[in-house]
Coordinates of N, CA, C and O in Angstrom, one line a residue:
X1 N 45.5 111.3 73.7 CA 45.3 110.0 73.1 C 45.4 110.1 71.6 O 44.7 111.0 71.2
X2 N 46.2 109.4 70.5 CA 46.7 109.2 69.5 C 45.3 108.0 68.8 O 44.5 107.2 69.4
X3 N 45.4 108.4 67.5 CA 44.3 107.0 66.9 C 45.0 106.8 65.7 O 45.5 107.6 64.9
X4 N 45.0 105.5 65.7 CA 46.2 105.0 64.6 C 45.2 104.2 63.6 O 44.4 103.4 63.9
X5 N 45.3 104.6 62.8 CA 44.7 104.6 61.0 C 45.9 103.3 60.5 O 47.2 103.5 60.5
X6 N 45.0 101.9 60.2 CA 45.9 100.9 59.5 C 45.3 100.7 58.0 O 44.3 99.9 58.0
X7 N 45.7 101.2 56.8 CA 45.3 101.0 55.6 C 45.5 99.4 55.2 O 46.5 98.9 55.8
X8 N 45.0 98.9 54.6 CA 44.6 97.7 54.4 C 44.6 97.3 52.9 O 43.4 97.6 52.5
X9 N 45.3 96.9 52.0 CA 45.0 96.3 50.4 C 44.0 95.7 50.4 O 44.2 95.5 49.2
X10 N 42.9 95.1 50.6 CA 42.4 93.6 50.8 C 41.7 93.2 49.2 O 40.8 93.8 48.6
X11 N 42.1 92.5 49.0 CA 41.2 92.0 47.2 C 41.0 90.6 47.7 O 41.7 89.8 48.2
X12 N 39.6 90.7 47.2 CA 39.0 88.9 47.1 C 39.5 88.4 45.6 O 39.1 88.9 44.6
X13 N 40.1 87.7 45.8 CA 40.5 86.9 44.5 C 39.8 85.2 44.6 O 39.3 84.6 45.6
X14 N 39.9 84.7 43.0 CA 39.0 83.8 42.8 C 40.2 82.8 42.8 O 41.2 83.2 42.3
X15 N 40.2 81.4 43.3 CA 41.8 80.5 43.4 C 41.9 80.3 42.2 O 43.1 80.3 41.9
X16 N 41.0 80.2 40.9 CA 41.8 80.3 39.5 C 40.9 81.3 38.8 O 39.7 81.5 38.7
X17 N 42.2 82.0 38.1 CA 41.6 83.5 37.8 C 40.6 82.6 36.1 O 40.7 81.4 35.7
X18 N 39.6 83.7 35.6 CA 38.9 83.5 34.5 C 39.6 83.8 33.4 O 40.0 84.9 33.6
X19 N 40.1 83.5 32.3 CA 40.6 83.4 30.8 C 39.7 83.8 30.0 O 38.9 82.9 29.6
X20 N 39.5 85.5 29.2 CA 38.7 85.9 28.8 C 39.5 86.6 27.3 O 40.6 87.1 27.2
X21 N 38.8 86.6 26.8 CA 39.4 87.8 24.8 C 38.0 88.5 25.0 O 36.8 88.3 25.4
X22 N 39.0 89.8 24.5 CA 38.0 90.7 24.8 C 38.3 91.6 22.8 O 39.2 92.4 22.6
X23 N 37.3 91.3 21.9 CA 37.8 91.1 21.1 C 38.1 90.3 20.4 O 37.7 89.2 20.5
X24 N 39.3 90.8 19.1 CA 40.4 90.1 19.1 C 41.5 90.5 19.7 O 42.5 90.3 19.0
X25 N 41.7 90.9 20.9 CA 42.9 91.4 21.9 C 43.4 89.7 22.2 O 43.0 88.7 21.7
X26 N 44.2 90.1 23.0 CA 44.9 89.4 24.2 C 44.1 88.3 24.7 O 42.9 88.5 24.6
X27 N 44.3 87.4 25.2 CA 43.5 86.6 26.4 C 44.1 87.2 27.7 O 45.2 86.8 28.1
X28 N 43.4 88.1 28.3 CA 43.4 88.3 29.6 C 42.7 87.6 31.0 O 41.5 87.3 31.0
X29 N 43.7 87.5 32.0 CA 43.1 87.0 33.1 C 42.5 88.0 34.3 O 43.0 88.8 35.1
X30 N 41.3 87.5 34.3 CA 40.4 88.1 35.3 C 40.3 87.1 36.6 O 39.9 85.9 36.5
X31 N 40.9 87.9 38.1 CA 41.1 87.4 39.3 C 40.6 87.4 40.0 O 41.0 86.7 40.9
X32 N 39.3 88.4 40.2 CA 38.5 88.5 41.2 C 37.2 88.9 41.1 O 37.0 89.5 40.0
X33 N 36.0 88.7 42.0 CA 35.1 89.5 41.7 C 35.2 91.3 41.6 O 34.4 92.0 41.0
X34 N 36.1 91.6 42.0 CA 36.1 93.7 41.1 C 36.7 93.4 39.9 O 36.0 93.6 38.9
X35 N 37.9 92.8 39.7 CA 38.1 92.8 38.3 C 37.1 92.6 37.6 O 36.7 93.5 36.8
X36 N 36.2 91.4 37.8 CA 35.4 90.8 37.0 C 34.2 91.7 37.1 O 33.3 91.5 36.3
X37 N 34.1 92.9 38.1 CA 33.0 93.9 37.8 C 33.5 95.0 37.2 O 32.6 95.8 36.9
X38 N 34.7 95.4 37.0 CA 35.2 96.0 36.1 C 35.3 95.9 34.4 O 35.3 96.8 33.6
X39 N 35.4 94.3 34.3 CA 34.9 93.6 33.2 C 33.8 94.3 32.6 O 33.8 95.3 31.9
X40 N 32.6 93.5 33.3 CA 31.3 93.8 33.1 C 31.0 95.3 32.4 O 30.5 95.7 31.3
X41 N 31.5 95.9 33.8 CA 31.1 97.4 33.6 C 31.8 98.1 32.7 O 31.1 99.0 32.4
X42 N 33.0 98.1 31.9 CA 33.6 99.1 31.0 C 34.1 98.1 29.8 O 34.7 98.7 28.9
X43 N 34.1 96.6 29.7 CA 34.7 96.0 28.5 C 34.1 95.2 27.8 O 34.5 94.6 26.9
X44 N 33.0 95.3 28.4 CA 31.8 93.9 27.9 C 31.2 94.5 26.2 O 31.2 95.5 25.6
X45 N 30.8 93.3 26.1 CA 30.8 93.7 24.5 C 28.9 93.7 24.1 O 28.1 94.0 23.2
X46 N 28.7 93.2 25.6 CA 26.9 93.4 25.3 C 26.8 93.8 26.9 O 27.4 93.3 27.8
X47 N 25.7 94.8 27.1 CA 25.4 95.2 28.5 C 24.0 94.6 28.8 O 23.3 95.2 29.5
X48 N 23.6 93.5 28.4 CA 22.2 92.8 28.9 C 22.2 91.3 28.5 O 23.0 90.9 27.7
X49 N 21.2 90.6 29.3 CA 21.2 89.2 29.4 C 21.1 88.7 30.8 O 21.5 89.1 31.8
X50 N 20.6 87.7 30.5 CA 20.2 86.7 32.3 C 21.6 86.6 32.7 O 21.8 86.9 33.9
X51 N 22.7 86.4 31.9 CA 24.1 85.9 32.8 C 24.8 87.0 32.9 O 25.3 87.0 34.0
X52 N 25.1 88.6 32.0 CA 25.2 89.3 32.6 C 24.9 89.8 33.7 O 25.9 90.1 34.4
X53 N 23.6 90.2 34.1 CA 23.3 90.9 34.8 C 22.8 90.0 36.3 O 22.3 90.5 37.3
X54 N 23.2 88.7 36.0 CA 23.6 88.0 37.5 C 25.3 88.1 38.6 O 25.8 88.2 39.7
X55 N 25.8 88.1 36.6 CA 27.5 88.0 37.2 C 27.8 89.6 37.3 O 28.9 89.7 37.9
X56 N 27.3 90.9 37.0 CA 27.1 91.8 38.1 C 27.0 91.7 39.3 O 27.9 91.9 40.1
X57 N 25.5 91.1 39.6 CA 25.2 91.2 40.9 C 25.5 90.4 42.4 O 25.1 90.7 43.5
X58 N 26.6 89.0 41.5 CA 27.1 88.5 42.7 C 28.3 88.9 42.4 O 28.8 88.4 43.4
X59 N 29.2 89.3 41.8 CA 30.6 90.0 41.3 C 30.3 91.3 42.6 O 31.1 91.3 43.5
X60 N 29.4 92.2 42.5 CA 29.4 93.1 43.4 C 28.9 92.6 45.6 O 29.3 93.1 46.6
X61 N 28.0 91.4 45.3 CA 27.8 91.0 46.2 C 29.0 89.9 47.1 O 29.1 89.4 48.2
X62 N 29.6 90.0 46.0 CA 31.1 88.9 46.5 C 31.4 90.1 47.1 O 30.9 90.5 48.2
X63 N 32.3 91.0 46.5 CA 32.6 92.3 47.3 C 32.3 93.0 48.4 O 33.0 93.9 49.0
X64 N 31.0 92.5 48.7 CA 30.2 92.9 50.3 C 30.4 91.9 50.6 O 30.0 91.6 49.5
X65 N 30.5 91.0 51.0 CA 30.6 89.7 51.8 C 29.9 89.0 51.7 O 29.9 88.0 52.3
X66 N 28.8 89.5 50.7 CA 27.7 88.8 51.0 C 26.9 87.5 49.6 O 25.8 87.1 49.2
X67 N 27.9 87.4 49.5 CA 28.0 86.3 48.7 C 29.2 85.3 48.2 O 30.2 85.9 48.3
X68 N 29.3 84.3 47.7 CA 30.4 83.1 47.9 C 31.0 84.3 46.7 O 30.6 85.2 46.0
X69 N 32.4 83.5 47.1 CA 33.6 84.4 45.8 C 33.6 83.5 44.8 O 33.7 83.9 43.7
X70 N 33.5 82.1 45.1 CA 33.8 81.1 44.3 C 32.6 81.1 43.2 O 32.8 81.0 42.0
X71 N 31.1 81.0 43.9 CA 30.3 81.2 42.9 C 29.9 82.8 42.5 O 28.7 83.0 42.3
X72 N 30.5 83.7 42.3 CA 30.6 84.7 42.0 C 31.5 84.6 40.4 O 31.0 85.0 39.3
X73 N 32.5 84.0 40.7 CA 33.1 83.0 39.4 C 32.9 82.5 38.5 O 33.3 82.7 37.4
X74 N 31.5 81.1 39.2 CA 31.2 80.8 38.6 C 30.2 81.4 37.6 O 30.1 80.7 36.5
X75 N 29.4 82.8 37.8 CA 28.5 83.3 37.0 C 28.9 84.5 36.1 O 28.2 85.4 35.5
X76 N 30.3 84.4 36.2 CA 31.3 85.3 35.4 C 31.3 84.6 34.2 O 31.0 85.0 33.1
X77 N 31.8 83.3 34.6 CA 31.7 82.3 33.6 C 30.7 82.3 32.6 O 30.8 82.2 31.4
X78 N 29.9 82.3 33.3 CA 28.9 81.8 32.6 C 28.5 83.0 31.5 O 28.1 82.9 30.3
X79 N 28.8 84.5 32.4 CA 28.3 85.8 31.5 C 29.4 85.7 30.2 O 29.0 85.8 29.0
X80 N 30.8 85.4 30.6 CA 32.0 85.0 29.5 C 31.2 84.4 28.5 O 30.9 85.0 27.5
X81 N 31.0 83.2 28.6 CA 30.3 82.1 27.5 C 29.1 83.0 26.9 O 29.2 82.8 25.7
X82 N 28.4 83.5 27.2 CA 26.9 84.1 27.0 C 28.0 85.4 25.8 O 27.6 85.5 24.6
X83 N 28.8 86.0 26.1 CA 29.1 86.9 25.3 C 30.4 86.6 24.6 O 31.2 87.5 24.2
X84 N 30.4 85.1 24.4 CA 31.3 84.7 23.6 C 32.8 85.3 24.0 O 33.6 85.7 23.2
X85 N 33.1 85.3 25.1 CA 34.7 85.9 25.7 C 35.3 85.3 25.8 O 36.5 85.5 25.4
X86 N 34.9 84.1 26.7 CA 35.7 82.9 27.7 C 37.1 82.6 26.5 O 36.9 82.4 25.3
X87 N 38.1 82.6 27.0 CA 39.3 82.1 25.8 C 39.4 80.9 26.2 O 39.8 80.1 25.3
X88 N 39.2 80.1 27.7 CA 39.2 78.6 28.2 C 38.6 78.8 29.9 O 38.9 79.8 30.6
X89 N 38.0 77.8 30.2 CA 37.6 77.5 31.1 C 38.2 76.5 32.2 O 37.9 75.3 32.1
X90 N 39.0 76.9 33.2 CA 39.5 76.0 34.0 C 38.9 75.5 35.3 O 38.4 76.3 36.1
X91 N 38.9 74.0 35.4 CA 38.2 73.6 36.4 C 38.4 74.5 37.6 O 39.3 75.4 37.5
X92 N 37.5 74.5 38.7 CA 37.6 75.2 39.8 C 38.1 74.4 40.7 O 37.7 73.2 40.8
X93 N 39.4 75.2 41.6 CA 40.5 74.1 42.1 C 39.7 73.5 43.4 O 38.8 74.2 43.7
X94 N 39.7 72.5 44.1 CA 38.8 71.9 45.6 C 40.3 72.0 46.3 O 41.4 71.5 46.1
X95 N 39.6 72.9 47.5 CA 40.6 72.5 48.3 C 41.0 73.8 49.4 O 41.9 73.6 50.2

């Protein structure tokens, strides 16, 4: 009997990615809750605050399933604005 191993890509992505300057760099787009905990974790320009350390914990809980992706987003957002990053905010698409 043979066991067959199916590797899998799977990324939760957010339906409109976040628009963030990190810096004065680039405006980069962040697409998902791991990007967006990648953010947090190695580019953030402050490591504390109520909206950081929310938009960690559902950025990582989106990732387990165990919390919405979409408001996972929305508290990225919010850590963006809190550390002056956000380069624009686009509505969140319905639908």
């Amino acid at each position: 009997m043979s066991t067959l191993v199916i590797e899998s890509d799977f990324t939760v992505a957010w339906k409109v990615p976040v628009q963030v300057r990190v810096g004065r760099g680039f405006v980069e787009s962040v697409r998902g809750p791991e990007e967006g905990l990648q953010y947090l974790s190695y580019r953030w320009p402050v490591t504390s605050g109520t909206c950081y350390d929310e938009a960690r914990l559902k950025c990582l809980r989106a990732l387990q399933k165990r919390f919405l992706c979409e408001a996972a987003r929305d508290a990225f957002i919010l850590a963006a604005q809190e550390a002056r990053m956000l380069a624009s905010c686009i509505a969140r698409q319905s639908g």
